[in-house]
CSV table of C-alpha atoms and ligand atoms in Angstrom, one decimal:
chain,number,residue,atom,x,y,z
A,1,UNK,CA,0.0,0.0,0.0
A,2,UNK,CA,1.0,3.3,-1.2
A,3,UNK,CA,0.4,5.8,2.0
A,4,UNK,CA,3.0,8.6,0.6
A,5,UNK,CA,0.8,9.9,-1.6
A,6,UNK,CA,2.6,13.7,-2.8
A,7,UNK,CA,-0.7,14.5,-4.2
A,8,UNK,CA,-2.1,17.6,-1.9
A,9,UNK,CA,-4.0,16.5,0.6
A,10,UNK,CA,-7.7,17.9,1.9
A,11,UNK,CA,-7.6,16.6,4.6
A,12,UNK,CA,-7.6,19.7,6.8
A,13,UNK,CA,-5.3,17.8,10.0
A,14,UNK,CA,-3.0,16.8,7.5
A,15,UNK,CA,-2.5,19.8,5.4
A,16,UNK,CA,-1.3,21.6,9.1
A,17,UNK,CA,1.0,18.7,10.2
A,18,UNK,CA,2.4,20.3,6.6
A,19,UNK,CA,2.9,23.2,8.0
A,20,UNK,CA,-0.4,25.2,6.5
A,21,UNK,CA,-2.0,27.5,9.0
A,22,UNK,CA,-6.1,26.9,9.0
A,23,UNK,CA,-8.6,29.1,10.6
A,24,UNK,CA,-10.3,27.6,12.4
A,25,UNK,CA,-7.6,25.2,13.2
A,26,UNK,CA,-8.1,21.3,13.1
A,27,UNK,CA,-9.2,19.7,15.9
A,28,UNK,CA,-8.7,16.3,17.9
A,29,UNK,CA,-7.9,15.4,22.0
A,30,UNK,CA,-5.1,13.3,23.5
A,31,UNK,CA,-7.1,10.0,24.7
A,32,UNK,CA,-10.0,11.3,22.9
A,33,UNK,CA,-11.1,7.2,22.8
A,34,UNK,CA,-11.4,6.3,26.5
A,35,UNK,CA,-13.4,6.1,29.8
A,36,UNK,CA,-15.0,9.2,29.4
A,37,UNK,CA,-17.0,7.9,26.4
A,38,UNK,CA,-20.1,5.7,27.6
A,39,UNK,CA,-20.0,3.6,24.2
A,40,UNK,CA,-16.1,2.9,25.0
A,41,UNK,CA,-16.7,2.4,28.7
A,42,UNK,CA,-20.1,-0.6,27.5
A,43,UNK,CA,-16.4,-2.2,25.7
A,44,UNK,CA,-14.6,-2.2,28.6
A,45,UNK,CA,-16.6,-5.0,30.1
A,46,UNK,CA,-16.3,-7.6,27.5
A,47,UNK,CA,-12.3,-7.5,27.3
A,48,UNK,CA,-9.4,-6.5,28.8
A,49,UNK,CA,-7.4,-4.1,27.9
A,50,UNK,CA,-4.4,-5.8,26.2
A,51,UNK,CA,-7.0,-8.0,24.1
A,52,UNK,CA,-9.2,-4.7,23.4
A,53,UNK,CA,-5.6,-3.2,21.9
A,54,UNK,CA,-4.6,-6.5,19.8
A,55,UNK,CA,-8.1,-7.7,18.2
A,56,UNK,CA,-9.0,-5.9,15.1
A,57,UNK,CA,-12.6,-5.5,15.5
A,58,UNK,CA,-12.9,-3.7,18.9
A,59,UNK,CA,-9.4,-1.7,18.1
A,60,UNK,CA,-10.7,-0.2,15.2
A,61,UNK,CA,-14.1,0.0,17.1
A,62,UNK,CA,-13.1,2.3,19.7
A,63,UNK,CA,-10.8,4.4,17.2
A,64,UNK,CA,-13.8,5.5,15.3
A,65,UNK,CA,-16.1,6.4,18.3
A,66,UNK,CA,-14.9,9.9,19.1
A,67,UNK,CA,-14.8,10.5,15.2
A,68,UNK,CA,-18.7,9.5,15.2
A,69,UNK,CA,-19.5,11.7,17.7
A,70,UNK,CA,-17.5,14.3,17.5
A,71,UNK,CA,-16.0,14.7,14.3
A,72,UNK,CA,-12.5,15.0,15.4
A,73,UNK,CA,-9.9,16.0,12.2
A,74,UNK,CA,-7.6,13.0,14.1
A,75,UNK,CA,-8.4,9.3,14.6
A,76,UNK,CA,-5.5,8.0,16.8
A,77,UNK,CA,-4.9,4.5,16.7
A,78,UNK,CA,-6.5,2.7,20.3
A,79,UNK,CA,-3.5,1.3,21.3
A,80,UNK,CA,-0.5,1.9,24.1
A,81,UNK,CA,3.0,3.0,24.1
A,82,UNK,CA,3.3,-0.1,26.1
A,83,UNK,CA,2.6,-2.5,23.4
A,84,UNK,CA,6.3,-2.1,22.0
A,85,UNK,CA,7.9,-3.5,25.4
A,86,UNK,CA,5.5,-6.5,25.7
A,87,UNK,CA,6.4,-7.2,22.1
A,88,UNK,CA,9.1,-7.8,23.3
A,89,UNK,CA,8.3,-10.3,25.4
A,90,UNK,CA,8.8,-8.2,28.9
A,91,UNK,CA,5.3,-9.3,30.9
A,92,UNK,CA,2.6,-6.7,31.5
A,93,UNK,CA,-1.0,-6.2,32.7
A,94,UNK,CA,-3.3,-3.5,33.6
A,95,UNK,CA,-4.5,-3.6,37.4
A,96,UNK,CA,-7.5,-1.1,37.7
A,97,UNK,CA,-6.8,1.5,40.0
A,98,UNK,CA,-3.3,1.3,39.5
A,99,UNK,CA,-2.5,1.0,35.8
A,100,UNK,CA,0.2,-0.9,34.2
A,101,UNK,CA,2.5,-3.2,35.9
A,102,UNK,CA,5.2,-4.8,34.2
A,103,UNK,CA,8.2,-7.2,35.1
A,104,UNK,CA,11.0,-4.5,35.6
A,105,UNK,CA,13.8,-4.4,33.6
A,106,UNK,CA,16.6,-4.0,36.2
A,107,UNK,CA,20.0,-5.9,35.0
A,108,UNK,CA,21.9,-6.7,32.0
A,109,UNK,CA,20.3,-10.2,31.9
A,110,UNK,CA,16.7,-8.8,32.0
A,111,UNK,CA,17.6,-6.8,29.0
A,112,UNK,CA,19.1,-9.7,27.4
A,113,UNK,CA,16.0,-11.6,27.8
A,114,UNK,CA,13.8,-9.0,25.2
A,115,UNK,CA,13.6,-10.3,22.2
A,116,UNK,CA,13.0,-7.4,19.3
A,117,UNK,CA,12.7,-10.0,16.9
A,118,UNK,CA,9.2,-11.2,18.3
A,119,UNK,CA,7.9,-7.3,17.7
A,120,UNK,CA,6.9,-7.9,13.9
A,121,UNK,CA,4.6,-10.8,14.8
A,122,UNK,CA,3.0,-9.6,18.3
A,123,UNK,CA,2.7,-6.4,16.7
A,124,UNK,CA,0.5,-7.7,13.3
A,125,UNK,CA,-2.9,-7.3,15.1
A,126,UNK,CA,-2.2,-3.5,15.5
A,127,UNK,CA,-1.0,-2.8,11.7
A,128,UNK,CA,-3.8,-4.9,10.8
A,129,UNK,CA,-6.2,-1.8,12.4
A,130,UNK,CA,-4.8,0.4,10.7
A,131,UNK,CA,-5.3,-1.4,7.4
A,132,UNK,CA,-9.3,-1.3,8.2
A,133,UNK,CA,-9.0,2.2,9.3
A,134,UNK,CA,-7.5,3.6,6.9
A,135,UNK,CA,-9.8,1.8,4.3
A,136,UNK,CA,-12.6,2.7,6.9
A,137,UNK,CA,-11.7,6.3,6.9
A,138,UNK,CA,-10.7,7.0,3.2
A,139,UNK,CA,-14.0,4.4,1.6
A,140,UNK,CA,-17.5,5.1,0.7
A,141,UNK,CA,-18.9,4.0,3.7
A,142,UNK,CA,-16.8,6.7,5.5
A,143,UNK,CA,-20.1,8.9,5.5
A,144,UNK,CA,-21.0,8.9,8.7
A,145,UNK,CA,-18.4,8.1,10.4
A,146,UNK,CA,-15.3,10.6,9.1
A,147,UNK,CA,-15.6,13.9,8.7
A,148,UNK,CA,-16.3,15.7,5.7
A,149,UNK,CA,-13.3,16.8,4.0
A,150,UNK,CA,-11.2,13.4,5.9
A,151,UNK,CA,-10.2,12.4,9.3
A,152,UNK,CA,-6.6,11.8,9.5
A,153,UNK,CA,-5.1,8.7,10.8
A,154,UNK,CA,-2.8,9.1,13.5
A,155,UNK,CA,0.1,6.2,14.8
A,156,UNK,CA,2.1,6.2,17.3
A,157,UNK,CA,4.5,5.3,20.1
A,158,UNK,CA,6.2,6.3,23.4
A,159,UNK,CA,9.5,7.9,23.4
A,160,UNK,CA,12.8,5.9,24.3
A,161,UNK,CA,13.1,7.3,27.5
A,162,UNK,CA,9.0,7.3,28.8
A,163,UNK,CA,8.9,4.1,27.6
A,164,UNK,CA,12.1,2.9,29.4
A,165,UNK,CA,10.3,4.5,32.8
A,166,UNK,CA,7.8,2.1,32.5
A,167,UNK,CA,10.3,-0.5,31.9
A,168,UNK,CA,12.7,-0.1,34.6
A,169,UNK,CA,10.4,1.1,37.2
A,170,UNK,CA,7.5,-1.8,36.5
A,171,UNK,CA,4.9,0.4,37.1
A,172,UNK,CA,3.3,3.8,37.0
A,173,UNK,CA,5.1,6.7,39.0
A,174,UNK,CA,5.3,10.3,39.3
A,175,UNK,CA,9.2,10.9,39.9
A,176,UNK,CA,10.6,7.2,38.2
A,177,UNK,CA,13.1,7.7,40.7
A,178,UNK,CA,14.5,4.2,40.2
A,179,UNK,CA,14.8,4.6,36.0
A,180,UNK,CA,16.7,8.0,36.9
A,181,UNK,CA,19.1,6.6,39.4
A,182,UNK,CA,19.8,3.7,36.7
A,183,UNK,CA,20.5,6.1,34.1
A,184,UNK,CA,23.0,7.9,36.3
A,185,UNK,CA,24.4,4.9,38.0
A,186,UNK,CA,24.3,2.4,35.1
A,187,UNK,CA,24.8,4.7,32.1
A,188,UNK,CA,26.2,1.8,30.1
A,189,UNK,CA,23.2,-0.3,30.6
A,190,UNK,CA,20.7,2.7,30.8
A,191,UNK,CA,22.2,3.4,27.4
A,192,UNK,CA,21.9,0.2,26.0
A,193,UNK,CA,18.0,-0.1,26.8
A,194,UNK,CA,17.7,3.7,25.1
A,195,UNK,CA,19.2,2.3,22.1
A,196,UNK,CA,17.1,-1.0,21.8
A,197,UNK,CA,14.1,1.2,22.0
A,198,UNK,CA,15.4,3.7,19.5
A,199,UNK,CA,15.6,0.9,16.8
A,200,UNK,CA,12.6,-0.7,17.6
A,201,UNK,CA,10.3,2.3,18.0
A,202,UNK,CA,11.7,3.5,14.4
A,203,UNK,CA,10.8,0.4,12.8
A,204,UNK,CA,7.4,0.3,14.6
A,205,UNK,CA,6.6,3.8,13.3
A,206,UNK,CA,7.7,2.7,9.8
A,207,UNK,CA,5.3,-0.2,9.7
A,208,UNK,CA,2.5,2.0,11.2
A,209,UNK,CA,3.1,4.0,8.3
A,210,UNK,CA,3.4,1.1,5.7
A,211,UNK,CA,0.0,-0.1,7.1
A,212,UNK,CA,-1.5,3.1,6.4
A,213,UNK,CA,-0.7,5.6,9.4
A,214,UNK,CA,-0.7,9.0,7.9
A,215,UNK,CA,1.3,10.7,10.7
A,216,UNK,CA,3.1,9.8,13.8
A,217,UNK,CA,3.2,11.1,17.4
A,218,UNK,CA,5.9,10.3,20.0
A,219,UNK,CA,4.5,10.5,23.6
A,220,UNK,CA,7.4,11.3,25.7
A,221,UNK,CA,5.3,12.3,28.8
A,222,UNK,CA,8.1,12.2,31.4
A,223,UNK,CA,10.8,13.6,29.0
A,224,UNK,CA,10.4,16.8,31.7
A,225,UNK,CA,12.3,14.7,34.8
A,226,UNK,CA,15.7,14.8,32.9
A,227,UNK,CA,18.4,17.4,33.7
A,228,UNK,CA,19.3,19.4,30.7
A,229,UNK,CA,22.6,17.2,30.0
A,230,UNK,CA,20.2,13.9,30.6
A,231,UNK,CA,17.3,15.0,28.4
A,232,UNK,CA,19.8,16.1,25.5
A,233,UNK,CA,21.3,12.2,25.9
A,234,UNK,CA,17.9,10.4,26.1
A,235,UNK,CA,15.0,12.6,24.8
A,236,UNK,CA,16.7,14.7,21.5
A,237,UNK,CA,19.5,12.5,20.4
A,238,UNK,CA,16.8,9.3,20.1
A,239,UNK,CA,13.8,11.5,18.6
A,240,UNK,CA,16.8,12.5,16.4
A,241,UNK,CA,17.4,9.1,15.6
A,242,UNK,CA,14.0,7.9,15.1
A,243,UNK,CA,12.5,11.2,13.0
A,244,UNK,CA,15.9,10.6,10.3
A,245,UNK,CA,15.4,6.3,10.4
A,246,UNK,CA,11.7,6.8,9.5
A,247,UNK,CA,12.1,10.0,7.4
A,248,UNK,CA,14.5,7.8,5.3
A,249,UNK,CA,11.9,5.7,4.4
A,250,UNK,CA,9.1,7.7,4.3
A,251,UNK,CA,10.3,11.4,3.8
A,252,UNK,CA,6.8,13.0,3.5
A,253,UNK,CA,5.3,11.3,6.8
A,254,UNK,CA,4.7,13.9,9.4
A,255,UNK,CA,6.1,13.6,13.2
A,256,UNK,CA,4.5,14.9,15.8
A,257,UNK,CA,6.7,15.2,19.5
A,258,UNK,CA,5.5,16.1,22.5
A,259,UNK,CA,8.2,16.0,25.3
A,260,UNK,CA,6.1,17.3,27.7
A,261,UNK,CA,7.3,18.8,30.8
A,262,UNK,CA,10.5,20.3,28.8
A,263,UNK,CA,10.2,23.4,30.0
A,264,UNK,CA,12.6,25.6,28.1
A,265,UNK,CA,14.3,22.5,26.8
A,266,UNK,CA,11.6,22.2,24.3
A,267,UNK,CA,13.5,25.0,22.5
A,268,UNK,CA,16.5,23.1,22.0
A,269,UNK,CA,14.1,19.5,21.4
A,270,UNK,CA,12.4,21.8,18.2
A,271,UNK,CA,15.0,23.2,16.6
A,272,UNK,CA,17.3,19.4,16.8
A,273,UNK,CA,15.3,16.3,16.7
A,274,UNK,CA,13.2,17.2,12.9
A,275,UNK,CA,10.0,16.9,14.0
A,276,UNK,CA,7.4,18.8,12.3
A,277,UNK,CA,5.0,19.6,14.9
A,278,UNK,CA,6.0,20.0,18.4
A,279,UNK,CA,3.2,19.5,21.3
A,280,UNK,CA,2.9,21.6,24.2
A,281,UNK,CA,1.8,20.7,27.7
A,282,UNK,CA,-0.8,22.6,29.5
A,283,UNK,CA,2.2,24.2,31.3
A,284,UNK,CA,3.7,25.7,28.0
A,285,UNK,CA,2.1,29.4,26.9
A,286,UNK,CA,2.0,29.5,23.5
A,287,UNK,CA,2.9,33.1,22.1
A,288,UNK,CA,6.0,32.8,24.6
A,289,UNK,CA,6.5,29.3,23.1
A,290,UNK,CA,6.1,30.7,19.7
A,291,UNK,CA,8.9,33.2,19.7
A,292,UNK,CA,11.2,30.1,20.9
A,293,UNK,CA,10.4,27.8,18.1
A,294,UNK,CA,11.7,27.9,14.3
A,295,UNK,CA,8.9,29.3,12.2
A,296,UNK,CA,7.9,26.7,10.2
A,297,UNK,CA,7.4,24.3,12.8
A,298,UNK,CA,3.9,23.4,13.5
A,299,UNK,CA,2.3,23.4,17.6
A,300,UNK,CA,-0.1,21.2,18.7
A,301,UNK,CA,-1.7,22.0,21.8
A,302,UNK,CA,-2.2,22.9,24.8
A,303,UNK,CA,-5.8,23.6,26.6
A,304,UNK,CA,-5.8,21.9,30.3
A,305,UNK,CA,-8.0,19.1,30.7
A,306,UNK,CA,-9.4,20.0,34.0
A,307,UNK,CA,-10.7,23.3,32.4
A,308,UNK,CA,-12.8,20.3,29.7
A,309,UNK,CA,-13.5,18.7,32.6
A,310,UNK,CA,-15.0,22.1,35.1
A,311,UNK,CA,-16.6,22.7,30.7
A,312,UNK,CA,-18.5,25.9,30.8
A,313,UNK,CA,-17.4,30.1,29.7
A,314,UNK,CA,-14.1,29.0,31.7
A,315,UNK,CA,-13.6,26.5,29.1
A,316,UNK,CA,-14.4,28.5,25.7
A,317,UNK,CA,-12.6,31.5,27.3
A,318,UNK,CA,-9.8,29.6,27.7
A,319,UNK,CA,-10.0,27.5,24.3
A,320,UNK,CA,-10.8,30.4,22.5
A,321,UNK,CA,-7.3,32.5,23.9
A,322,UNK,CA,-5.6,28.9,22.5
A,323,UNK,CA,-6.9,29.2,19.6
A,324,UNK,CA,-6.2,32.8,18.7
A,325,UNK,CA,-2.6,32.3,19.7
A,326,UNK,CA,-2.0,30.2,17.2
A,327,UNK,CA,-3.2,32.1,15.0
A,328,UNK,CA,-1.1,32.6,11.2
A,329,UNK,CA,1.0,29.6,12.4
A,330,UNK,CA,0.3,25.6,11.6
A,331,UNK,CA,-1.5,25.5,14.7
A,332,UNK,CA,-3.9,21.8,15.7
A,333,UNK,CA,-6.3,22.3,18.3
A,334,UNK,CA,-5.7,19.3,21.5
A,335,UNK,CA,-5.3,19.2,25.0
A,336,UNK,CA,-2.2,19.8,27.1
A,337,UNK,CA,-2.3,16.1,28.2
A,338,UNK,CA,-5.6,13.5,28.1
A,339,UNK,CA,-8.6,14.0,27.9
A,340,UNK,CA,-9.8,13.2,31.9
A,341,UNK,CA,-12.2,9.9,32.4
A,342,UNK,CA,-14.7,12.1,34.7
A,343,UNK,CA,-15.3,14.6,31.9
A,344,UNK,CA,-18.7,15.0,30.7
A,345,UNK,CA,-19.4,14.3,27.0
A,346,UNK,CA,-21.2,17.9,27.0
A,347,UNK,CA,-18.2,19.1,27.7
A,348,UNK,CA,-16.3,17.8,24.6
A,349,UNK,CA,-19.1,18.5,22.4
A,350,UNK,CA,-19.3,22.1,23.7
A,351,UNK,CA,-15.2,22.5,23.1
A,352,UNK,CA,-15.4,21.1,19.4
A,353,UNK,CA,-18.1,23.7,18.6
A,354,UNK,CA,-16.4,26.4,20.4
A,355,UNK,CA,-13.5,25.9,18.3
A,356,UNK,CA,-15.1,24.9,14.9
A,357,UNK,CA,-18.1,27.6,15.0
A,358,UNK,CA,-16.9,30.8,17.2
A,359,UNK,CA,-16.3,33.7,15.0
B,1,LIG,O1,-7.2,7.9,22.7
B,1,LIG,C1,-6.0,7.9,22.6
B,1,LIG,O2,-5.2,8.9,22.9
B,1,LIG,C2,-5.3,6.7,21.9
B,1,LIG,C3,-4.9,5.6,22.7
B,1,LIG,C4,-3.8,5.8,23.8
B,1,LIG,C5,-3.9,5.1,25.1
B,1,LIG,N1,-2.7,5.3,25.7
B,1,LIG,C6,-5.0,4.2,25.5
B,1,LIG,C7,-5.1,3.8,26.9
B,1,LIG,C8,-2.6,6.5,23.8
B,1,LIG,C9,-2.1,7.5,22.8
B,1,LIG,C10,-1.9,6.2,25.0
B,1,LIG,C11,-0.6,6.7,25.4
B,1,LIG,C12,0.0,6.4,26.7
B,1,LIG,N2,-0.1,5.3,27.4
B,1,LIG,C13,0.9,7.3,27.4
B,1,LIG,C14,1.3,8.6,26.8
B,1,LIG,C15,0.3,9.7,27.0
B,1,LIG,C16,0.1,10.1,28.5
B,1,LIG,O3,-1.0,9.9,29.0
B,1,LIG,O4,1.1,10.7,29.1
B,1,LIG,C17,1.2,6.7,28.6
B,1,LIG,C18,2.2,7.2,29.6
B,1,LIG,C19,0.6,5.4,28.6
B,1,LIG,C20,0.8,4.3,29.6
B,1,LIG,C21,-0.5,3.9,30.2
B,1,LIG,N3,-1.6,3.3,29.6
B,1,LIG,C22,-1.0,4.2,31.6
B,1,LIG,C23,-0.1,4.9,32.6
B,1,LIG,C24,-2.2,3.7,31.7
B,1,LIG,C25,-3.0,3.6,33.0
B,1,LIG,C26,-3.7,4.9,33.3
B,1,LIG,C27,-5.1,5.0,32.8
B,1,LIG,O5,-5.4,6.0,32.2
B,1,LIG,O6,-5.8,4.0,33.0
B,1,LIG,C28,-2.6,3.1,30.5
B,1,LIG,C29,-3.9,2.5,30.1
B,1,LIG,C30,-4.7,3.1,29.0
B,1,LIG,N4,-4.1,3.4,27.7
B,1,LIG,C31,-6.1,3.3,28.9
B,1,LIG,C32,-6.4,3.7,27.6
B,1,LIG,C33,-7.7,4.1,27.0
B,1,LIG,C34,-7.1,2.9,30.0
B,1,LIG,C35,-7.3,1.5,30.0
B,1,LIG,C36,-8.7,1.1,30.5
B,1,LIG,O7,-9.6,1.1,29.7
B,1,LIG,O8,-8.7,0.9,31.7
């Protein structure tokens, strides 16, 4: 399957992730398929999550719900950035109420025991999705479902180093003290987990794309607990990696990074990783942001989730300042982080139109 195509696209999400700047600007949320949906959460009781990720049919189910309801210019793929690691063969589960919780990778011998060559066939399930959505979203029966003028299909994976968080620690946390003290203790080792994941993540990105992603996002959401000289070693010189390895297959595929947390760092992760579109945290204000970042990059970004979640003039005030600072730049609407599981669907429906029909 072709998915290069260098014919202009319509497809409004798309056009931005090449750098156009829309009015208004096109639209979709971080997590925008999850527990706050009451057609997502009826799905959550006939599988588990891992199955829910790696059967066809419901993954491609719950992709398409938010577009249905809301019309969102994005479809991201239902999956997790923890999919790559158990791939690999390294053992996880999702305990409600606390998340994931994998078998932590702590010594040389529980790296040795991943196996990237089992990532192609554990990972077939997932391309397969895209496949269908893609087919889904570009076919006649997309009326109804996909937006008019398209819906843009959205890959994706974690970063090296978020990823490696999860890994290490064996669980969720808000500091990852124990992946931190590894990389300073055991840079050898640290290093040599980084650099598995750099490879594997580029060549999972390149097969999302082969089966029919459009774009890519790299979710680094704990990039932000690095020290400068830390974050240049395990956040920008892997993006770096990754953006050139599948930019050398596929040179018109657009990257969107969001190393959230950065701070100022996200100056310095712009202008030398080569990703197109950089996405800013709730943290981040954009017209300071703006004067930091080269030109031509795109933003994605940023309103807080707990302002979709308290919904209401606090809300559109707020979403409405987002959108006019992005204003003459290649600016896609989102969240600063995921959508939360107590918002009300009101909300979201009250956000899109805000954005999409406010003069
Ligand atoms: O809608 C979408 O955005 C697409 C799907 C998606 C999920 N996870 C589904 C999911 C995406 C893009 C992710 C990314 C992800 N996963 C990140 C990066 C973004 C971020 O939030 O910072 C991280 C750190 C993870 C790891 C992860 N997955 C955690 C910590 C948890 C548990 C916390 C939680 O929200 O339950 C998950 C589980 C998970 N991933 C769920 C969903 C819909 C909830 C599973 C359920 O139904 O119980």
């Amino acid at each position: 399957m072709t998915t290069q195509a260098s014919i202009p696209s319509a497809k409004r999400l798309l056009r931005t992730l090449n750098g156009e700047a829309l009015w208004p600007p096109p639209m979709w949320l971080m997590r925008q398929a999850g527990r706050f949906l009451p057609e997502f959460r009826a799905m959550r009781e006939k599988a588990d999550f891992l199955t829910r990720c790696m059967t066809p049919d419901i993954a491609t189910e719950l992709t398409l719900q938010p577009i249905r309801r809301f019309g969102m210019d994005g479809a991201i793929l239902f999956s997790d950035i923890l999919i790559l690691p158990w791939a690999m063969g390294q053992s996880l589960r999702f305990v409600a109420g606390t998340g994931p919780v994998l078998g932590a990778i702590r010594s040389e011998q529980d790296l040795l025991a991943l196996d990237p060559a089992r990532i192609a066939e554990a990972t077939a399930p997932v391309l397969e999705t895209l496949t269908r959505l893609r087919a889904i979203l570009d076919g006649p029966d997309a009326v109804g479902v996909a937006k008019p003028g398209g819906t843009t299909l959205l890959g994706f994976t974690g970063s090296p180093f978020t990823v490696a968080c999860y890994m290490v620690e064996g669980k969720g946390s808000r500091e990852f003290a124990i992946t931190r003290e590894m990389a300073f203790r055991e840079p050898a080792l640290f290093d040599r987990l980084i650099a598995l994941l750099t490879e594997t993540t580029a060549a999972y990105l390149c097969a999302q794309v082969e089966a029919g992603a459009e774009a890519v996002m790299l979710f680094d959401s704990w990039s932000g607990l690095l020290p400068p000289s830390e974050f240049r070693r395990h956040v920008i010189a892997p993006t770096r990696q990754i953006v050139q390895a599948v930019k050398a297959r596929h040179p018109h595929v657009r990257i969107v990074g969001f190393p959230r947390l950065a701070g100022v760092m996200i100056a310095e992760y712009a202008r030398e990783t080569g990703v197109d579109v950089v996405a800013l945290d709730t943290g981040a204000d954009m017209r300071t942001v703006s004067t930091l970042l080269p030109e031509t990059l795109g933003v994605q970004g940023n309103l807080d989730p707990v302002a979709v979640l308290a919904g209401g003039e606090a809300m559109r005030r707020e979403a409405l300042a987002i959108r006019e600072a992005g204003r003459g730049r290649a600016h896609v609407f989102n969240l600063g982080h995921g959508v939360l599981p107590e918002t009300p669907v009101e909300h979201v429906e009250d956000l899109v139109r805000t954005v999409r029909e406010t003069p």
